[in-house]
XYZ file of C-alpha atoms in Angstrom:
767
model
C 77.867 89.277 127.894
C 77.554 87.138 130.825
C 81.006 86.291 131.023
C 81.672 90.208 131.550
C 79.041 90.528 134.271
C 80.207 87.238 136.299
C 83.330 90.447 137.399
C 80.762 92.983 138.091
C 80.519 92.373 141.554
C 84.119 91.189 142.529
C 86.703 93.250 143.389
C 89.786 94.224 141.366
C 92.459 92.361 142.867
C 90.133 89.537 143.114
C 89.758 89.860 139.668
C 93.327 90.109 139.033
C 94.132 86.723 140.172
C 91.100 85.293 138.625
C 91.026 82.703 136.075
C 88.130 82.638 133.397
C 85.862 79.791 134.284
C 83.976 79.596 131.374
C 83.570 75.823 131.631
C 83.034 74.406 128.063
C 81.415 77.388 126.583
C 83.089 79.848 124.810
C 82.613 83.460 124.354
C 83.371 84.901 120.835
C 85.920 87.551 121.290
C 86.763 87.426 125.097
C 89.400 84.894 126.165
C 92.740 86.048 124.927
C 94.019 82.828 124.360
C 97.545 84.492 123.608
C 97.719 84.816 127.198
C 96.063 81.939 128.349
C 93.877 84.325 130.818
C 91.170 86.301 130.833
C 91.068 89.414 129.411
C 89.158 91.636 132.084
C 92.530 90.084 134.567
C 94.590 91.112 131.413
C 93.229 94.622 131.790
C 92.662 95.345 134.974
C 95.791 93.990 136.122
C 97.790 96.328 133.695
C 95.747 99.287 135.223
C 96.904 98.597 138.507
C 100.576 97.195 137.950
C 101.412 99.226 134.975
C 100.604 98.937 131.108
C 104.040 97.139 130.582
C 105.804 94.519 132.476
C 108.877 97.299 132.671
C 106.514 99.926 134.657
C 106.927 98.128 138.018
C 110.403 99.053 138.034
C 112.233 102.227 139.665
C 113.958 102.953 136.105
C 111.201 102.986 134.132
C 110.235 106.540 132.319
C 106.506 105.807 132.609
C 106.528 106.097 136.264
C 108.573 109.290 136.447
C 107.240 112.471 136.898
C 109.216 115.615 136.325
C 106.800 118.276 138.450
C 104.168 116.974 141.390
C 101.557 115.190 138.931
C 98.590 114.319 140.065
C 97.753 114.133 143.900
C 95.542 111.729 145.989
C 92.609 113.900 145.277
C 93.190 115.066 142.113
C 90.530 112.837 139.093
C 91.635 109.453 138.072
C 91.856 108.262 134.425
C 88.675 105.945 134.262
C 87.350 103.404 131.606
C 83.317 102.579 131.924
C 83.785 99.428 129.674
C 80.402 98.325 128.519
C 79.161 94.874 127.314
C 78.386 94.498 123.641
C 76.022 92.600 122.137
C 76.491 92.594 118.879
C 73.469 90.521 117.791
C 71.262 93.570 118.165
C 72.663 94.946 115.224
C 70.177 92.690 113.353
C 67.400 94.398 114.591
C 65.767 97.426 113.275
C 65.633 100.048 114.102
C 68.620 99.276 116.680
C 67.419 98.713 119.729
C 67.259 101.692 122.282
C 70.017 100.726 125.393
C 68.410 101.552 128.447
C 70.311 103.509 130.572
C 69.667 101.764 133.900
C 70.251 98.457 132.724
C 73.886 99.615 131.060
C 74.869 101.675 133.988
C 74.863 98.556 136.041
C 76.777 96.680 133.526
C 79.525 98.979 133.362
C 83.052 97.786 134.606
C 85.250 100.728 135.788
C 88.944 100.388 135.269
C 91.089 103.003 136.816
C 94.746 104.318 135.973
C 96.349 105.628 138.695
C 99.450 105.587 136.527
C 98.521 108.184 134.497
C 99.921 111.373 136.474
C 102.070 113.236 134.503
C 101.468 115.587 131.807
C 104.732 115.737 130.338
C 104.878 111.907 130.846
C 100.930 111.016 129.780
C 102.790 109.244 126.212
C 105.002 106.979 128.604
C 102.386 106.317 130.809
C 98.450 106.029 128.776
C 97.091 102.395 128.809
C 97.984 101.144 124.867
C 99.343 97.765 125.545
C 96.804 96.243 127.510
C 94.022 98.749 127.016
C 90.101 98.772 128.054
C 89.313 98.385 124.401
C 89.993 94.909 125.026
C 86.960 94.743 126.730
C 84.711 97.581 125.310
C 85.622 97.694 121.453
C 83.240 100.668 121.194
C 85.983 102.890 123.047
C 88.765 104.791 120.768
C 92.464 103.223 121.536
C 93.965 106.238 122.254
C 97.901 106.410 121.634
C 97.842 110.450 122.416
C 95.693 113.233 123.594
C 96.518 117.016 123.789
C 95.064 120.461 123.182
C 95.628 122.213 119.606
C 97.948 125.387 119.653
C 94.843 127.676 119.962
C 93.612 125.796 122.872
C 90.463 125.155 121.213
C 90.370 121.863 120.567
C 91.771 118.493 122.261
C 92.867 116.424 119.404
C 92.842 112.427 120.009
C 95.453 109.926 117.920
C 93.601 106.616 117.731
C 94.412 103.432 116.091
C 91.721 100.683 114.886
C 92.740 98.117 117.274
C 90.680 95.645 115.112
C 93.436 95.618 112.593
C 95.785 93.676 115.108
C 93.923 90.712 114.787
C 94.062 90.382 110.699
C 96.477 87.619 110.248
C 95.257 85.139 108.029
C 95.833 80.993 107.869
C 94.263 78.895 105.902
C 91.222 76.704 106.486
C 91.165 73.328 107.621
C 89.614 70.513 106.150
C 86.075 70.007 107.637
C 86.649 72.759 109.923
C 83.606 74.004 110.926
C 83.982 78.286 111.812
C 81.887 79.888 114.048
C 78.591 81.667 113.716
C 79.276 85.165 112.259
C 83.234 84.239 110.725
C 83.576 84.647 107.585
C 86.029 83.071 105.545
C 88.042 84.722 102.383
C 88.560 82.715 99.267
C 89.654 79.573 101.891
C 91.600 82.027 104.424
C 90.320 83.164 108.141
C 91.678 85.334 110.792
C 94.216 83.816 112.978
C 92.347 85.568 115.634
C 89.149 85.466 113.984
C 87.361 85.633 117.715
C 89.012 88.856 118.501
C 88.640 90.111 114.992
C 84.670 89.532 115.383
C 84.360 91.006 118.661
C 86.659 93.979 117.660
C 83.741 94.833 115.085
C 82.682 98.304 116.410
C 85.917 99.641 116.289
C 85.178 100.223 112.417
C 82.326 101.656 113.365
C 84.241 104.722 115.039
C 85.894 105.660 111.651
C 82.165 106.886 110.548
C 79.834 109.629 111.763
C 76.756 109.304 113.048
C 74.145 112.254 112.991
C 72.630 113.136 116.217
C 69.947 115.806 117.422
C 70.040 117.472 120.720
C 66.736 117.626 122.643
C 64.850 117.549 125.753
C 63.997 114.700 127.823
C 60.799 115.338 130.428
C 61.932 114.773 133.955
C 65.582 115.644 133.615
C 66.781 118.113 136.253
C 70.271 118.688 135.139
C 72.159 120.482 132.672
C 73.295 117.569 130.630
C 72.502 117.478 127.104
C 70.387 114.830 125.684
C 71.012 113.337 121.595
C 68.773 110.997 119.882
C 70.061 109.276 116.324
C 68.833 111.108 113.323
C 68.998 111.243 110.131
C 71.193 114.713 108.254
C 68.293 116.489 107.483
C 66.837 116.282 111.187
C 70.611 116.358 112.903
C 72.175 119.624 114.419
C 75.115 121.344 112.767
C 77.609 120.235 115.317
C 75.521 116.912 115.538
C 75.868 116.071 111.345
C 78.942 114.373 111.428
C 79.856 113.193 114.637
C 80.876 109.999 116.741
C 81.335 111.168 120.259
C 80.036 113.175 123.161
C 82.582 115.218 124.705
C 82.279 116.571 128.900
C 84.426 119.149 129.854
C 85.160 119.473 133.926
C 87.139 121.701 135.993
C 88.916 120.455 139.309
C 89.275 122.808 142.403
C 91.842 122.344 143.747
C 90.867 124.445 147.344
C 87.895 122.507 147.514
C 88.659 119.031 146.016
C 85.205 119.713 143.928
C 85.172 118.467 140.195
C 82.555 120.369 138.548
C 80.736 120.047 135.023
C 82.131 123.207 133.079
C 80.595 122.504 129.503
C 79.735 120.195 126.689
C 80.541 119.593 122.696
C 80.275 117.033 120.175
C 83.568 115.146 118.374
C 84.805 116.813 115.019
C 86.629 114.220 112.587
C 90.111 115.090 111.025
C 88.847 113.510 107.674
C 85.630 111.792 106.361
C 87.092 108.288 105.999
C 83.956 107.141 103.946
C 84.362 110.448 101.410
C 87.989 108.807 101.439
C 87.219 105.610 100.349
C 84.399 106.603 97.754
C 87.327 108.974 96.242
C 89.506 105.860 96.319
C 87.166 103.885 94.292
C 86.570 101.296 97.189
C 83.364 99.348 97.347
C 83.087 99.503 101.476
C 84.937 101.120 104.096
C 84.986 98.113 105.998
C 83.579 94.463 105.803
C 81.901 92.507 108.524
C 84.778 89.591 107.824
C 87.598 92.299 108.530
C 89.565 91.679 105.347
C 89.825 95.463 104.980
C 93.702 95.845 106.333
C 94.606 97.343 102.293
C 92.259 100.437 103.225
C 95.193 101.742 104.905
C 93.619 105.184 105.702
C 91.094 103.125 108.011
C 94.466 102.808 110.333
C 94.356 106.136 112.404
C 91.274 107.385 113.796
C 92.379 111.019 114.388
C 89.333 113.629 116.028
C 89.075 116.313 118.436
C 86.298 117.540 120.740
C 85.605 121.444 121.058
C 86.992 123.202 124.279
C 84.246 125.193 125.847
C 85.518 129.030 124.815
C 85.702 130.018 128.428
C 88.990 127.891 128.788
C 90.622 128.331 125.610
C 92.661 131.270 126.764
C 93.726 128.705 129.803
C 94.926 125.759 127.911
C 96.442 128.010 125.227
C 98.426 129.956 127.940
C 99.175 126.479 129.459
C 97.697 127.907 132.796
C 95.110 125.148 133.179
C 98.017 122.794 134.282
C 99.396 123.076 137.512
C 102.504 121.079 138.887
C 102.294 118.816 135.571
C 99.104 117.968 135.985
C 95.572 119.294 134.706
C 92.840 120.743 136.393
C 90.469 120.377 133.429
C 89.181 117.342 132.078
C 87.559 115.576 129.564
C 85.154 112.577 129.178
C 84.988 110.798 125.959
C 81.714 108.864 125.096
C 81.137 107.133 121.925
C 78.068 107.064 120.400
C 77.117 102.971 119.773
C 75.772 102.293 116.846
C 77.195 99.266 114.194
C 79.227 99.539 111.648
C 78.141 100.812 108.019
C 78.952 97.689 105.300
C 77.156 99.297 102.682
C 78.622 101.339 100.295
C 80.316 104.691 101.206
C 78.193 106.764 98.978
C 75.204 105.830 100.804
C 75.897 108.012 103.684
C 77.181 110.616 102.809
C 77.141 113.935 104.990
C 74.890 116.585 102.661
C 77.844 118.781 102.301
C 79.310 116.723 99.622
C 75.912 117.244 97.839
C 75.952 113.708 96.421
C 72.730 111.144 96.020
C 73.208 108.065 96.817
C 71.662 104.788 94.440
C 67.990 103.872 95.369
C 69.372 100.272 96.284
C 71.223 100.049 99.341
C 70.396 103.447 100.616
C 71.333 103.888 104.082
C 68.009 105.365 105.518
C 68.675 106.490 109.074
C 64.900 106.340 109.824
C 65.061 102.779 109.291
C 68.046 101.785 110.548
C 67.860 103.844 114.325
C 64.303 104.911 114.400
C 62.762 108.433 114.886
C 62.722 108.374 118.887
C 66.342 106.225 119.516
C 67.750 108.359 122.734
C 71.215 107.546 123.880
C 71.345 107.122 127.490
C 72.863 109.503 129.913
C 76.428 110.285 129.957
C 77.212 108.105 133.592
C 74.858 105.249 132.195
C 77.179 104.713 129.189
C 80.343 103.173 128.201
C 83.286 105.963 128.291
C 86.812 107.150 129.010
C 86.376 109.329 131.865
C 88.686 112.216 133.771
C 91.214 112.134 130.634
C 93.676 115.569 131.291
C 93.852 118.462 129.005
C 97.432 119.502 129.198
C 99.343 122.263 127.831
C 99.886 122.805 124.081
C 103.026 120.514 122.888
C 105.494 123.195 122.304
C 105.510 124.213 125.850
C 105.231 120.507 126.955
C 107.961 119.400 125.183
C 110.288 121.970 123.090
C 109.696 126.124 124.468
C 109.198 126.427 128.487
C 106.119 127.879 129.243
C 105.623 132.014 129.037
C 108.006 132.045 126.292
C 107.576 134.706 123.359
C 106.676 131.977 120.700
C 106.235 135.361 118.236
C 109.949 135.898 118.482
C 110.554 132.406 117.022
C 108.226 132.632 114.236
C 109.817 132.213 110.509
C 109.015 135.231 107.884
C 105.854 134.344 105.910
C 106.329 133.032 102.692
C 105.554 134.562 99.192
C 102.319 133.822 98.016
C 102.308 131.146 95.024
C 99.408 131.462 92.428
C 97.519 128.682 91.498
C 97.784 126.474 93.870
C 95.251 125.373 96.609
C 95.481 127.507 100.098
C 96.590 125.446 103.104
C 94.379 125.558 106.241
C 93.030 129.292 107.725
C 94.052 129.974 110.764
C 96.655 127.449 110.644
C 99.178 127.517 113.975
C 102.172 129.897 113.756
C 104.974 128.508 111.894
C 108.615 128.288 113.770
C 110.317 125.843 111.578
C 110.711 125.954 107.656
C 111.281 121.945 108.038
C 111.251 119.126 110.517
C 111.576 115.652 110.648
C 109.838 113.123 113.631
C 111.311 109.574 113.459
C 110.566 106.552 115.346
C 112.977 104.846 117.310
C 114.613 101.931 119.630
C 117.784 101.166 121.347
C 116.976 97.909 119.567
C 113.949 96.523 117.593
C 113.105 93.381 115.570
C 112.314 93.407 112.053
C 109.020 92.549 109.963
C 108.138 89.040 110.819
C 110.845 89.180 113.912
C 112.811 87.199 111.542
C 115.851 89.161 113.303
C 116.887 91.262 116.636
C 118.874 94.530 115.519
C 120.932 96.393 118.499
C 122.602 99.202 116.369
C 120.018 102.057 117.558
C 122.070 104.402 119.450
C 124.818 104.330 116.878
C 122.387 104.609 114.378
C 120.364 107.385 116.106
C 123.434 109.445 116.798
C 124.903 109.480 113.279
C 121.156 109.681 111.814
C 120.754 113.150 113.996
C 124.035 114.491 113.206
C 123.700 114.086 109.185
C 119.546 115.872 109.347
C 121.053 118.755 111.225
C 123.875 119.112 109.023
C 121.752 119.035 105.471
C 119.240 121.077 107.163
C 116.568 120.047 109.087
C 115.810 122.736 111.822
C 114.065 120.432 114.267
C 113.783 116.670 114.850
C 111.707 115.039 116.993
C 112.591 111.567 118.080
C 109.807 108.994 119.671
C 111.548 106.557 121.392
C 110.133 103.087 121.543
C 112.983 101.625 123.528
C 110.603 101.162 126.448
C 108.564 98.486 124.325
C 111.616 96.070 124.699
C 113.554 97.225 128.001
C 113.132 99.408 130.630
C 117.172 99.457 131.039
C 117.995 101.414 128.752
C 116.619 104.633 125.955
C 117.764 107.156 123.595
C 117.952 109.468 126.192
C 121.526 109.806 126.126
C 122.289 110.118 122.784
C 119.525 113.068 122.460
C 120.976 114.492 124.873
C 124.535 114.771 123.260
C 122.952 117.873 121.059
C 121.046 120.774 121.896
C 117.196 121.374 123.201
C 116.309 123.529 120.564
C 117.172 121.201 117.516
C 116.279 117.515 119.147
C 113.210 116.901 121.028
C 112.522 113.044 122.836
C 109.017 111.867 123.512
C 109.097 108.613 125.207
C 107.010 106.402 123.397
C 107.116 102.840 124.966
C 103.871 101.255 123.499
C 104.400 98.388 121.847
C 103.356 97.682 117.691
C 100.392 95.007 118.086
C 101.295 93.012 115.084
C 104.464 92.564 113.222
C 103.539 90.294 110.643
C 104.354 91.286 107.370
C 102.152 93.224 104.684
C 98.955 93.837 104.949
C 98.530 90.980 107.695
C 100.736 93.558 110.128
C 99.480 96.551 111.575
C 102.713 98.475 113.543
C 100.226 100.459 115.231
C 102.788 102.291 118.159
C 105.021 103.812 114.838
C 101.263 104.840 112.886
C 100.232 106.522 115.832
C 103.964 107.862 116.527
C 103.830 109.450 112.921
C 100.536 111.471 113.327
C 101.001 112.481 116.965
C 104.395 113.929 115.593
C 102.468 115.467 112.555
C 99.758 117.282 114.375
C 101.918 117.955 117.502
C 104.894 119.443 115.972
C 104.170 119.446 112.371
C 101.633 122.009 113.258
C 104.431 124.570 113.658
C 106.462 123.536 110.230
C 105.662 124.282 106.731
C 107.143 120.987 105.954
C 107.673 117.667 107.863
C 109.050 114.357 106.768
C 108.886 110.856 108.974
C 111.602 108.762 107.899
C 113.375 105.861 109.688
C 117.068 106.182 111.067
C 118.351 104.344 108.211
C 117.073 106.901 105.745
C 119.309 109.605 104.798
C 117.457 112.919 102.962
C 120.896 114.421 100.991
C 120.848 117.585 99.002
C 122.067 117.166 95.295
C 122.767 119.876 92.638
C 123.248 123.297 93.936
C 121.462 122.931 97.187
C 123.238 122.918 100.514
C 120.394 121.938 103.008
C 116.839 120.716 102.411
C 115.399 123.990 103.640
C 116.447 125.337 100.209
C 114.834 122.357 98.255
C 111.867 123.032 100.334
C 111.834 126.635 98.952
C 111.897 124.901 95.580
C 109.046 122.741 96.046
C 107.272 125.854 97.063
C 107.945 127.632 94.166
C 106.916 125.093 92.045
C 103.497 124.585 93.641
C 104.766 120.796 95.044
C 102.835 120.193 98.620
C 104.194 116.571 98.467
C 107.868 115.372 97.336
C 108.364 111.678 97.070
C 111.741 109.880 97.384
C 112.480 106.541 95.853
C 114.337 104.265 98.190
C 115.530 101.063 98.119
C 117.987 99.302 100.759
C 121.394 100.089 99.625
C 124.797 97.268 99.976
C 127.240 97.747 102.449
C 130.283 97.801 100.788
C 132.094 94.422 101.879
C 135.686 96.118 101.557
C 134.760 98.773 104.425
C 132.882 96.056 106.772
C 134.296 94.290 109.832
C 136.399 90.839 109.188
C 133.338 88.686 108.403
C 134.999 85.535 110.548
C 134.214 87.689 113.751
C 130.536 86.487 113.187
C 130.577 83.406 110.732
C 128.405 80.675 111.872
C 128.172 76.831 111.187
C 125.772 77.770 108.306
C 128.671 79.982 106.331
C 126.548 83.080 107.236
C 127.974 86.068 108.969
C 126.374 89.642 110.155
C 127.416 92.707 107.989
C 128.827 94.711 110.834
C 130.353 98.331 110.457
C 133.458 99.022 112.063
C 133.159 101.560 115.145
C 135.806 104.139 113.130
C 133.181 103.817 109.996
C 130.054 105.740 108.954
C 126.546 103.766 108.236
C 126.390 106.612 105.215
C 129.536 105.731 103.850
C 129.700 101.929 104.049
C 126.069 101.836 102.567
C 126.487 104.334 99.407
C 125.927 101.670 96.853
C 123.107 101.728 95.243
C 121.913 98.320 93.361
C 120.917 100.975 90.275
C 122.470 103.866 89.321
C 121.462 107.082 89.857
C 119.184 108.926 89.034
C 116.939 105.351 89.700
C 114.436 104.615 86.949
C 112.689 101.632 88.815
C 109.079 102.979 90.540
C 110.432 101.356 94.182
C 107.237 102.559 95.130
C 106.491 100.502 98.382
C 109.849 101.857 99.877
C 109.539 105.477 98.769
C 108.979 108.390 101.495
C 107.507 111.650 101.193
C 108.510 115.243 102.303
C 105.242 117.667 102.800
C 103.350 120.317 103.828
C 102.461 119.445 107.128
C 98.839 121.614 106.743
C 98.446 120.095 103.564
C 98.251 116.214 104.402
C 95.372 115.388 106.941
C 96.449 111.474 106.882
C 100.018 110.220 106.464
C 100.903 106.446 106.536
C 104.516 105.548 106.000
C 105.166 105.845 102.639
C 101.810 107.742 100.987
C 99.902 111.049 101.920
C 96.683 109.436 102.533
C 94.332 111.942 102.691
C 95.046 115.688 101.838
C 92.956 118.685 102.081
C 92.323 118.234 98.372
C 91.155 115.185 98.587
C 88.144 116.017 101.060
C 87.097 118.987 98.703
C 83.807 118.245 97.094
C 83.312 118.409 93.174
C 81.953 121.940 93.690
C 84.549 122.698 96.208
C 87.043 121.758 93.963
C 86.771 123.423 91.150
C 85.707 126.562 92.737
C 89.647 126.102 93.882
C 90.504 126.168 90.484
C 91.443 123.069 90.759
C 90.875 119.676 88.211
C 88.142 117.167 89.592
C 88.088 113.656 88.954
C 86.216 111.200 90.874
C 89.463 108.728 91.397
C 91.418 111.246 93.114
C 95.221 111.547 92.589
C 97.081 114.422 93.829
C 98.179 116.895 91.493
C 100.659 118.757 93.994
C 102.452 115.608 94.654
C 106.126 114.741 92.214
C 109.037 112.850 92.523
C 112.126 114.459 93.626
C 115.031 114.912 91.082
C 117.620 112.599 92.397
C 120.165 114.618 90.345
C 119.561 118.465 90.633
C 117.276 118.388 93.992
C 117.944 115.538 96.558
C 118.094 111.600 96.982
C 117.415 109.227 99.729
C 120.226 106.770 100.726
C 118.017 103.733 102.416
C 121.207 101.929 104.944
C 118.880 99.301 105.659
C 120.900 96.916 107.997
C 121.842 93.582 106.409
C 121.727 90.643 109.299
C 122.875 86.834 108.888
C 120.053 85.519 106.949
C 120.680 88.439 104.454
C 124.247 86.713 103.383
C 123.256 83.245 102.778
C 125.364 81.610 100.095
C 127.165 84.820 100.017
C 130.346 83.378 98.587
C 128.965 81.812 95.544
C 126.572 84.219 94.988
C 128.712 87.076 95.232
C 131.121 86.138 92.716
C 128.564 85.234 89.645
C 127.905 88.114 87.465
C 124.517 89.039 87.196
C 122.169 92.158 86.210
C 121.952 95.078 88.609
C 118.739 94.812 88.103
C 118.354 91.655 90.609
C 118.829 93.423 93.515
C 118.640 90.872 96.147
C 120.915 88.268 94.628
C 124.310 89.380 96.647
C 123.093 91.781 99.884
C 127.229 92.880 99.899
C 128.166 95.643 97.684
C 130.809 95.649 95.144
C 131.407 99.104 93.683
C 131.454 99.579 90.166
C 134.645 102.174 89.024
C 133.284 105.356 88.762
C 134.243 105.283 84.487
C 132.137 102.638 84.170
C 129.462 102.164 81.452
C 126.256 101.113 83.400
C 125.192 99.435 79.920
C 128.196 97.293 79.230
C 128.660 93.868 81.371
C 132.048 94.396 83.330
C 134.334 91.538 84.460
C 134.492 90.965 87.696
C 137.322 92.288 90.278
C 140.964 90.647 90.520
C 139.528 89.187 93.759
C 136.717 87.417 91.761
C 134.023 89.214 93.290
C 131.236 90.415 91.202
C 130.551 94.374 90.530
C 126.942 94.663 91.590
C 126.050 98.454 92.899
C 126.696 102.302 92.527
C 128.312 104.766 94.294
C 126.829 108.422 94.727
C 129.508 110.554 94.392
C 128.295 113.290 96.197
C 127.706 111.679 99.242
C 131.109 109.937 98.943
C 133.228 113.617 97.998
C 130.568 116.151 99.676
C 128.318 115.052 102.647
C 130.567 111.609 104.087
C 133.909 113.967 105.311
C 131.059 116.515 106.423
C 129.586 114.125 108.726
C 132.336 112.578 109.881
C 133.783 116.137 110.832
C 130.645 116.799 112.828
C 130.641 113.545 114.338
C 134.285 113.990 115.666
C 133.675 117.400 117.305
C 130.414 116.114 119.272
C 132.159 113.322 120.256
C 130.741 109.574 120.287
C 129.051 107.157 122.490
C 129.205 103.190 121.940
C 126.220 100.906 121.634
């Protein structure tokens, strides 16, 4: 705390060049050892010069405005960072924060580079966020109004999960107080992991009651922490206070026009309970396996007087808003008790006597929250136009003319959300892609992003996707190139680019990693654009969904799913092998170690080259950790790469579930999810690039006969003959290479020729 307060009266420019002067004392979680500079300086420098090192150049998309954008007299996005003293969490009831004291401690961080509604995702401060100073601030990645203009939707991530990599505790190593070991392991960034504990609290609701404080001479509502029984209906399950302000360009005046309380998209504690876990979060931070704790999704109800202006887009003038929202987190410690101990009354669940979380004991009965201007907060967040107006359909266009015919009501299936946004597409796809990227664990750099994307877009439009949204992550690696030229080859009515340059915060393997940029992009696409589609799939550009049987498009396959009452369709996925005979000459990339980079020639396609699976179709192995899904966009409430983590049905109480005609059991398994029939409906071909280390020992391994069940023995493909009996051992080829994979005949004879023809008509760009 003292370390933060050192900077309170210092100008921003001085802070930018300052180095931390902490002497021998180390302040838990406050020093960014990876950058060898103080966190406050890092955050303020990023705010002034741009969130990424590329933003200072004229070529960066993040600095461009398509319209006029924010002018000098308009409000500037600002984060007011409030120091956090976690030692007070042990005191019960929780001590009241004194308004004048907290106001004096606030560190304002202005973001003048956020100045365009159309480019807000590229300009938002994500890579070096103010959350690194104040961990109670939500780590926002995207913000936009709902299609009906009634809510401001926030896509945030859990910053604490960025610091969950583990290492063995050294012999005799002394661990600081408050840092816990787990099976002889501790976090690599344990100081930051400890410091970021408030991020876990943001996923848990807190009840509040509106009060009137004597002496208040303004219209600002005041709140106190309360029990469920005392809380107001709109304050029963909240976490943020939302304050709305309007800017008058004629007078330059900014006026408060309303307040509301935030609403969670899902109840995270309840889902933890349905999954059978003991805790939603742990003090030690060893909870990355609970993937639903990664994406923080919530909304702020917009004052009714402004909903129509937001819905029509009239609230935005010259690419910047005249309506703003301030976001004030309610600061209470994370609950490490069982999630069942403080569920909202609507779930009608009675907690155990032991360990019961009692709000009056934890908070007291007179814990009044400080005034808004005395609290840490996000301020002047622009409320821009609905997503279709911003990215797809021009303002003023007749949306009703694009609405697809209503679907036939299917019996015995749970309804989607009432009042859902109008549907203009049956099936859409989302992808998070870049010109280049690093594989997990930073093992290799892959630079075929442009070529990959063009082929993938072409194929998906051929196979029946109505619209594709590309979240372009190229800016995370370079300011000199992007995927815009590839996307420009396609009609805007079919492909939309969203500039998304934020970095993933941890590229470690498995549960130690946190690909925050990818996770937030998927949620953004689902909530922005999935709201206007029946079915949505988020796939990588090396994953091809191929209609099978008598189906000619994925739209037809989706109709079949609807007829069957399916809400989530699961595709098996396993990296295919590139066919050796179709690859470029290995000698061109041969290394001293004897490895080479398998390269698809310019006159070939990835679809054709990688049409060689180690297991014959239909595949029998589970492959669960690589599966992908296509799902009803209104039914799935939270999706995490491979899984529909939370659905409408999983959020219902026992009583609501039975009333909906569904079977109830405590440990939730979705009854409307099923695997796709790979022979009669569709399949997925995963054409994951092989790199040099994948060919280690290839000259020996690929000549040995091995069971096809050992997928990684030889990573190069040598397809079995069509008439091969998969239950019998086959002799090697005449040149000595051992057969090890199976072609999909539907891809080979039907879809590959179509793709080649379509790409020839459109033309290629190199890269």
